[in-house]
Amino acid sequence: MPWNRRLRRRFANAKGLIIHLFSGNSDSGKEWRKGWPSGVEVVTLDPKENPKMDLNNCSVWSYVRHLVRTCRVIAIVGGPPCRSISRLRSIQPGPPPLRGRVDQRYGLLDLSPADQAKTDYDSALVLKQLALHQLAEESRVGGVTYEGSRHEGAGNSEGPSVGFLMESPEDPARYAQEHDAPTYWSWPELTQFMEEHGMTLIHFDQGRFGHTQRKPTTCMSNLPFMDQLNEARCTVPKGEPLNPDLGSRLQQTASWADWAPGLKQAIRVAIMALIKEHGLGGEHLRKAFSMDQWRQHILQGHRPFRRDCRACVLD
């Protein structure tokens, strides 16, 4: 297990859990685990931070399922790996395409065993993120744990829904007229999930929020305020061109996978609002939303930057 006994005890005793899948390297994981109200714990998972943090590892998957069934989950967020649907796979020389758009979305018919294994690995991660939200919602409404007992705060069908956000590259058919391009957003499984759980799709360019590239992006989410990002686009060309050398190109595109700073802050603000809806956070949240502080902040022209100010985050 990638978490020692002390951490597992903290997760089990937390007033609320935020689960961040595919959270990035160790620096990114530390950034996401800081700055939350007392009693709220963040579980980050990414093999880049710790090779043992593999959601497709049976022990890790079983433990995370146990957490969402027995603890109060505030939100589940993450951006599954996009290597198997990358638009760059259509550029040759380079890695070959791995998926079709719908009929062969789980792998093209002529894939090698290694490429099929890579495709299956990523497919499982996408579906597992959906499954964790489904399990968390079922436990919130039913309140039944593996042992048949009830967790404090579970079983409340009238309480706040479990927050959810899945990030992935925008469908190339929307902005580049590539109607055969593979994308997770064409999967019927995601469409059904979105309809059943009242999710919305939010389309924007991460370049508007501080990313070095334009990076057209889509998020499926039910988090508050996230719809404010919808259709925020770069009005001028942005980013560096692809390196013609294949090896350098792979390193170059790997560095583009990180979320834009503004997107991270917007997600944090949205989750903070959910935490308040759960009645958690105490003095920290009351201080953050003080009317006198807001008045002074606005009079100062939204300076200095505040992570709980929507105007600051969008700017």
CSV table of C-alpha atoms in Angstrom, one decimal:
chain,number,residue,atom,x,y,z
A,1,MET,CA,0.0,0.0,0.0
A,2,PRO,CA,1.3,3.5,-0.8
A,3,TRP,CA,-0.2,4.9,2.5
A,4,ASN,CA,1.1,3.9,5.9
A,5,ARG,CA,-1.1,3.1,8.9
A,6,ARG,CA,-1.0,6.6,10.2
A,7,LEU,CA,-2.3,8.1,7.0
A,8,ARG,CA,-5.0,5.4,6.6
A,9,ARG,CA,-6.2,6.2,10.1
A,10,ARG,CA,-6.4,9.9,9.2
A,11,PHE,CA,-8.4,9.1,6.1
A,12,ALA,CA,-10.8,6.9,8.1
A,13,ASN,CA,-11.3,9.5,10.8
A,14,ALA,CA,-11.6,12.5,8.5
A,15,LYS,CA,-14.8,14.6,8.6
A,16,GLY,CA,-14.6,14.7,4.8
A,17,LEU,CA,-12.5,13.2,2.0
A,18,ILE,CA,-11.4,14.7,-1.3
A,19,ILE,CA,-10.1,12.1,-3.8
A,20,HIS,CA,-7.8,13.4,-6.5
A,21,LEU,CA,-7.0,10.8,-9.1
A,22,PHE,CA,-4.1,11.2,-11.5
A,23,SER,CA,-2.9,14.2,-9.4
A,24,GLY,CA,0.7,14.4,-10.9
A,25,ASN,CA,4.1,14.2,-9.4
A,26,SER,CA,5.1,14.6,-5.7
A,27,ASP,CA,5.2,18.4,-5.9
A,28,SER,CA,1.7,18.5,-7.4
A,29,GLY,CA,0.4,16.1,-4.9
A,30,LYS,CA,1.7,18.2,-2.0
A,31,GLU,CA,0.1,21.3,-3.5
A,32,TRP,CA,-3.3,19.6,-3.6
A,33,ARG,CA,-3.0,18.3,0.0
A,34,LYS,CA,-2.4,21.7,1.5
A,35,GLY,CA,-4.7,24.6,2.4
A,36,TRP,CA,-7.9,22.7,3.3
A,37,PRO,CA,-10.0,23.2,6.5
A,38,SER,CA,-9.3,21.1,9.5
A,39,GLY,CA,-10.8,17.7,9.3
A,40,VAL,CA,-10.8,17.5,5.5
A,41,GLU,CA,-8.3,15.1,4.0
A,42,VAL,CA,-7.1,14.9,0.4
A,43,VAL,CA,-6.2,11.5,-1.0
A,44,THR,CA,-3.9,11.9,-4.1
A,45,LEU,CA,-3.1,9.0,-6.4
A,46,ASP,CA,-0.6,9.0,-9.3
A,47,PRO,CA,2.2,6.6,-10.1
A,48,LYS,CA,4.3,9.8,-10.9
A,49,GLU,CA,4.2,10.5,-7.2
A,50,ASN,CA,4.6,7.0,-6.0
A,51,PRO,CA,4.8,3.9,-8.3
A,52,LYS,CA,2.6,2.1,-5.8
A,53,MET,CA,-0.3,4.6,-6.4
A,54,ASP,CA,-1.7,2.6,-9.3
A,55,LEU,CA,-5.5,2.5,-9.4
A,56,ASN,CA,-5.3,-0.7,-11.5
A,57,ASN,CA,-3.4,-2.4,-8.7
A,58,CYS,CA,-6.0,-4.7,-7.0
A,59,SER,CA,-5.0,-3.7,-3.4
A,60,VAL,CA,-5.1,0.0,-4.1
A,61,TRP,CA,-8.4,-0.2,-6.0
A,62,SER,CA,-10.0,-2.2,-3.2
A,63,TYR,CA,-8.8,0.3,-0.6
A,64,VAL,CA,-10.1,3.3,-2.5
A,65,ARG,CA,-13.4,1.6,-3.0
A,66,HIS,CA,-13.5,0.9,0.7
A,67,LEU,CA,-12.9,4.7,1.4
A,68,VAL,CA,-15.8,5.8,-0.8
A,69,ARG,CA,-18.1,3.3,0.7
A,70,THR,CA,-17.3,4.1,4.4
A,71,CYS,CA,-16.3,7.8,4.5
A,72,ARG,CA,-18.0,11.1,3.7
A,73,VAL,CA,-16.7,11.9,0.2
A,74,ILE,CA,-16.9,15.5,-0.7
A,75,ALA,CA,-15.5,15.3,-4.2
A,76,ILE,CA,-13.8,13.1,-6.7
A,77,VAL,CA,-11.7,14.9,-9.4
A,78,GLY,CA,-9.1,13.8,-11.9
A,79,GLY,CA,-8.0,13.8,-15.5
A,80,PRO,CA,-7.4,10.3,-16.8
A,81,PRO,CA,-4.3,9.7,-19.1
A,82,CYS,CA,-4.9,10.9,-22.6
A,83,ARG,CA,-2.0,9.2,-24.3
A,84,SER,CA,-4.3,6.7,-26.1
A,85,ILE,CA,-6.6,9.4,-27.5
A,86,SER,CA,-4.0,12.0,-28.2
A,87,ARG,CA,-4.6,14.0,-31.4
A,88,LEU,CA,-0.8,13.9,-32.0
A,89,ARG,CA,-1.1,10.1,-32.8
A,90,SER,CA,-2.5,11.2,-36.2
A,91,ILE,CA,0.8,13.0,-36.9
A,92,GLN,CA,3.4,10.7,-38.5
A,93,PRO,CA,6.2,9.8,-37.9
A,94,GLY,CA,5.1,9.2,-34.4
A,95,PRO,CA,3.1,6.8,-32.2
A,96,PRO,CA,0.4,5.0,-34.1
A,97,PRO,CA,-3.4,5.5,-33.4
A,98,LEU,CA,-4.8,3.1,-30.7
A,99,ARG,CA,-8.5,3.7,-30.6
A,100,GLY,CA,-11.5,4.3,-32.9
A,101,ARG,CA,-14.1,6.9,-32.1
A,102,VAL,CA,-17.0,4.7,-30.9
A,103,ASP,CA,-17.1,1.2,-32.4
A,104,GLN,CA,-13.4,0.5,-31.6
A,105,ARG,CA,-13.1,2.8,-28.7
A,106,TYR,CA,-11.4,0.0,-26.6
A,107,GLY,CA,-8.7,-0.6,-29.2
A,108,LEU,CA,-8.3,-1.0,-32.9
A,109,LEU,CA,-8.5,-4.5,-34.3
A,110,ASP,CA,-4.8,-4.7,-35.4
A,111,LEU,CA,-3.1,-3.6,-32.2
A,112,SER,CA,-0.1,-5.4,-30.9
A,113,PRO,CA,-0.4,-7.1,-27.5
A,114,ALA,CA,1.6,-4.3,-25.9
A,115,ASP,CA,-0.5,-1.5,-27.4
A,116,GLN,CA,-3.7,-3.3,-26.5
A,117,ALA,CA,-2.5,-3.7,-22.9
A,118,LYS,CA,-1.8,0.1,-22.8
A,119,THR,CA,-5.2,0.9,-24.2
A,120,ASP,CA,-7.0,-1.5,-21.7
A,121,TYR,CA,-5.0,0.1,-18.8
A,122,ASP,CA,-6.2,3.6,-19.7
A,123,SER,CA,-9.8,2.4,-20.4
A,124,ALA,CA,-10.0,0.9,-16.9
A,125,LEU,CA,-8.9,4.1,-15.3
A,126,VAL,CA,-11.6,6.1,-17.1
A,127,LEU,CA,-14.3,3.7,-16.0
A,128,LYS,CA,-13.0,3.4,-12.5
A,129,GLN,CA,-13.3,7.2,-12.0
A,130,LEU,CA,-17.0,6.9,-12.9
A,131,ALA,CA,-17.4,3.9,-10.7
A,132,LEU,CA,-16.0,5.6,-7.7
A,133,HIS,CA,-18.5,8.4,-8.0
A,134,GLN,CA,-21.3,5.9,-8.4
A,135,LEU,CA,-20.2,4.0,-5.3
A,136,ALA,CA,-19.9,7.2,-3.3
A,137,GLU,CA,-23.4,8.4,-4.3
A,138,GLU,CA,-24.9,5.0,-3.5
A,139,SER,CA,-23.3,5.0,-0.1
A,140,ARG,CA,-24.4,8.6,0.6
A,141,VAL,CA,-28.0,7.7,-0.1
A,142,GLY,CA,-28.0,4.2,1.4
A,143,GLY,CA,-25.4,4.8,4.1
A,144,VAL,CA,-24.5,1.1,4.1
A,145,THR,CA,-20.8,0.1,4.6
A,146,TYR,CA,-19.1,-3.2,3.9
A,147,GLU,CA,-19.7,-4.2,7.6
A,148,GLY,CA,-23.4,-3.2,7.4
A,149,SER,CA,-23.0,-0.3,9.8
A,150,ARG,CA,-23.7,3.3,9.1
A,151,HIS,CA,-21.0,6.0,8.8
A,152,GLU,CA,-21.8,9.3,10.5
A,153,GLY,CA,-23.4,11.6,8.0
A,154,ALA,CA,-24.0,8.8,5.5
A,155,GLY,CA,-27.5,7.8,4.3
A,156,ASN,CA,-28.7,11.4,3.8
A,157,SER,CA,-30.3,11.5,0.4
A,158,GLU,CA,-31.1,15.2,0.9
A,159,GLY,CA,-27.5,16.3,1.6
A,160,PRO,CA,-25.1,17.7,-1.0
A,161,SER,CA,-24.3,15.3,-3.8
A,162,VAL,CA,-20.7,14.0,-4.2
A,163,GLY,CA,-18.8,16.5,-6.3
A,164,PHE,CA,-17.2,15.3,-9.5
A,165,LEU,CA,-14.9,16.5,-12.2
A,166,MET,CA,-13.3,14.6,-15.1
A,167,GLU,CA,-10.9,16.6,-17.3
A,168,SER,CA,-9.8,15.5,-20.8
A,169,PRO,CA,-8.8,17.1,-24.1
A,170,GLU,CA,-11.8,18.6,-26.0
A,171,ASP,CA,-13.3,16.5,-28.8
A,172,PRO,CA,-11.3,17.5,-32.0
A,173,ALA,CA,-14.6,17.4,-33.9
A,174,ARG,CA,-15.7,20.5,-32.0
A,175,TYR,CA,-12.8,22.8,-32.8
A,176,ALA,CA,-10.8,21.1,-35.7
A,177,GLN,CA,-13.6,19.4,-37.7
A,178,GLU,CA,-11.8,16.0,-37.2
A,179,HIS,CA,-15.0,13.9,-36.9
A,180,ASP,CA,-13.2,10.5,-36.8
A,181,ALA,CA,-10.8,11.5,-34.0
A,182,PRO,CA,-10.9,9.3,-30.8
A,183,THR,CA,-12.1,11.0,-27.7
A,184,TYR,CA,-13.5,9.9,-24.3
A,185,TRP,CA,-16.4,12.3,-24.8
A,186,SER,CA,-17.8,10.1,-27.6
A,187,TRP,CA,-18.1,7.1,-25.4
A,188,PRO,CA,-21.8,6.1,-24.7
A,189,GLU,CA,-20.7,5.1,-21.1
A,190,LEU,CA,-19.8,8.7,-20.4
A,191,THR,CA,-22.9,10.1,-22.0
A,192,GLN,CA,-25.1,7.8,-19.9
A,193,PHE,CA,-23.2,8.7,-16.7
A,194,MET,CA,-23.6,12.4,-17.4
A,195,GLU,CA,-27.3,12.1,-17.9
A,196,GLU,CA,-27.9,9.9,-14.9
A,197,HIS,CA,-26.0,12.1,-12.5
A,198,GLY,CA,-26.9,15.5,-13.8
A,199,MET,CA,-23.4,16.4,-15.0
A,200,THR,CA,-22.6,19.2,-17.5
A,201,LEU,CA,-19.8,19.5,-20.1
A,202,ILE,CA,-17.7,22.6,-19.8
A,203,HIS,CA,-15.5,23.5,-22.8
A,204,PHE,CA,-12.6,26.1,-22.7
A,205,ASP,CA,-9.0,26.7,-23.5
A,206,GLN,CA,-6.6,26.3,-20.6
A,207,GLY,CA,-4.4,29.0,-22.2
A,208,ARG,CA,-7.0,31.5,-20.9
A,209,PHE,CA,-6.1,30.4,-17.3
A,210,GLY,CA,-2.3,30.4,-17.4
A,211,HIS,CA,-1.3,27.4,-19.4
A,212,THR,CA,1.6,27.8,-21.8
A,213,GLN,CA,-0.4,26.2,-24.6
A,214,ARG,CA,-3.9,26.8,-25.9
A,215,LYS,CA,-4.9,23.3,-24.8
A,216,PRO,CA,-8.6,23.0,-25.7
A,217,THR,CA,-10.2,21.1,-22.8
A,218,THR,CA,-13.5,19.7,-21.7
A,219,CYS,CA,-14.6,18.9,-18.1
A,220,MET,CA,-17.6,16.9,-17.1
A,221,SER,CA,-18.6,18.2,-13.7
A,222,ASN,CA,-21.3,19.0,-11.2
A,223,LEU,CA,-19.1,21.3,-9.1
A,224,PRO,CA,-20.5,24.8,-8.4
A,225,PHE,CA,-19.1,27.8,-10.3
A,226,MET,CA,-17.3,25.6,-12.9
A,227,ASP,CA,-19.8,26.7,-15.6
A,228,GLN,CA,-18.3,30.2,-15.4
A,229,LEU,CA,-15.3,28.7,-17.4
A,230,ASN,CA,-17.5,27.6,-20.3
A,231,GLU,CA,-16.4,28.8,-23.7
A,232,ALA,CA,-13.5,30.9,-22.3
A,233,ARG,CA,-11.2,30.8,-25.4
A,234,CYS,CA,-7.8,32.2,-26.4
A,235,THR,CA,-8.4,35.1,-28.8
A,236,VAL,CA,-4.8,35.1,-30.1
A,237,PRO,CA,-2.5,32.1,-31.1
A,238,LYS,CA,-0.7,30.8,-28.1
A,239,GLY,CA,2.0,28.1,-27.4
A,240,GLU,CA,5.1,26.7,-28.9
A,241,PRO,CA,5.2,24.6,-32.1
A,242,LEU,CA,5.8,20.8,-32.0
A,243,ASN,CA,9.4,19.8,-32.0
A,244,PRO,CA,10.1,17.9,-35.3
A,245,ASP,CA,12.3,15.4,-33.4
A,246,LEU,CA,10.1,12.6,-32.1
A,247,GLY,CA,12.0,12.0,-28.8
A,248,SER,CA,12.0,15.7,-28.0
A,249,ARG,CA,8.4,16.0,-29.0
A,250,LEU,CA,7.3,13.3,-26.5
A,251,GLN,CA,9.1,15.1,-23.7
A,252,GLN,CA,7.6,18.4,-24.9
A,253,THR,CA,4.0,17.2,-24.9
A,254,ALA,CA,4.4,15.4,-21.5
A,255,SER,CA,5.1,18.8,-19.9
A,256,TRP,CA,1.8,20.1,-21.3
A,257,ALA,CA,-0.2,17.6,-19.3
A,258,ASP,CA,-0.3,19.7,-16.1
A,259,TRP,CA,-3.5,21.7,-15.4
A,260,ALA,CA,-3.4,25.5,-15.8
A,261,PRO,CA,-2.9,27.4,-12.5
A,262,GLY,CA,-6.3,29.1,-13.0
A,263,LEU,CA,-8.1,25.8,-13.5
A,264,LYS,CA,-6.5,24.4,-10.3
A,265,GLN,CA,-7.7,27.5,-8.4
A,266,ALA,CA,-11.2,27.3,-9.9
A,267,ILE,CA,-11.5,23.7,-8.8
A,268,ARG,CA,-10.3,24.5,-5.3
A,269,VAL,CA,-12.8,27.3,-5.0
A,270,ALA,CA,-15.6,25.0,-6.1
A,271,ILE,CA,-14.6,22.3,-3.7
A,272,MET,CA,-14.4,24.9,-0.9
A,273,ALA,CA,-18.0,25.8,-1.6
A,274,LEU,CA,-19.0,22.1,-1.3
A,275,ILE,CA,-17.2,21.9,2.0
A,276,LYS,CA,-19.2,24.8,3.3
A,277,GLU,CA,-22.4,23.0,2.1
A,278,HIS,CA,-21.4,20.0,4.1
A,279,GLY,CA,-21.1,22.2,7.2
A,280,LEU,CA,-17.3,21.7,7.5
A,281,GLY,CA,-14.5,24.1,7.8
A,282,GLY,CA,-15.6,26.1,10.9
A,283,GLU,CA,-13.8,29.4,11.5
A,284,HIS,CA,-11.7,29.0,8.4
A,285,LEU,CA,-14.6,29.3,6.0
A,286,ARG,CA,-16.4,31.9,8.0
A,287,LYS,CA,-13.3,34.1,7.9
A,288,ALA,CA,-12.8,33.5,4.2
A,289,PHE,CA,-16.4,34.6,3.4
A,290,SER,CA,-16.5,37.6,5.8
A,291,MET,CA,-18.5,40.5,4.4
A,292,ASP,CA,-16.1,43.1,5.7
A,293,GLN,CA,-13.2,41.3,4.1
A,294,TRP,CA,-15.0,41.0,0.8
A,295,ARG,CA,-15.8,44.8,0.8
A,296,GLN,CA,-12.2,45.7,1.5
A,297,HIS,CA,-10.9,43.2,-1.1
A,298,ILE,CA,-13.2,44.7,-3.8
A,299,LEU,CA,-12.2,48.3,-2.8
A,300,GLN,CA,-8.6,47.3,-3.3
A,301,GLY,CA,-9.3,46.2,-6.9
A,302,HIS,CA,-9.1,42.5,-6.1
A,303,ARG,CA,-5.6,42.8,-4.8
A,304,PRO,CA,-3.9,40.8,-3.4
A,305,PHE,CA,-5.0,37.6,-5.2
A,306,ARG,CA,-7.5,35.5,-3.2
A,307,ARG,CA,-8.1,31.9,-4.1
A,308,ASP,CA,-11.6,32.0,-2.8
A,309,CYS,CA,-12.5,35.0,-5.0
A,310,ARG,CA,-14.1,34.0,-8.3
A,311,ALA,CA,-13.1,37.2,-10.0
A,312,CYS,CA,-9.4,36.7,-9.0
A,313,VAL,CA,-9.5,33.1,-10.2
A,314,LEU,CA,-11.1,33.9,-13.6
A,315,ASP,CA,-8.7,36.8,-14.1
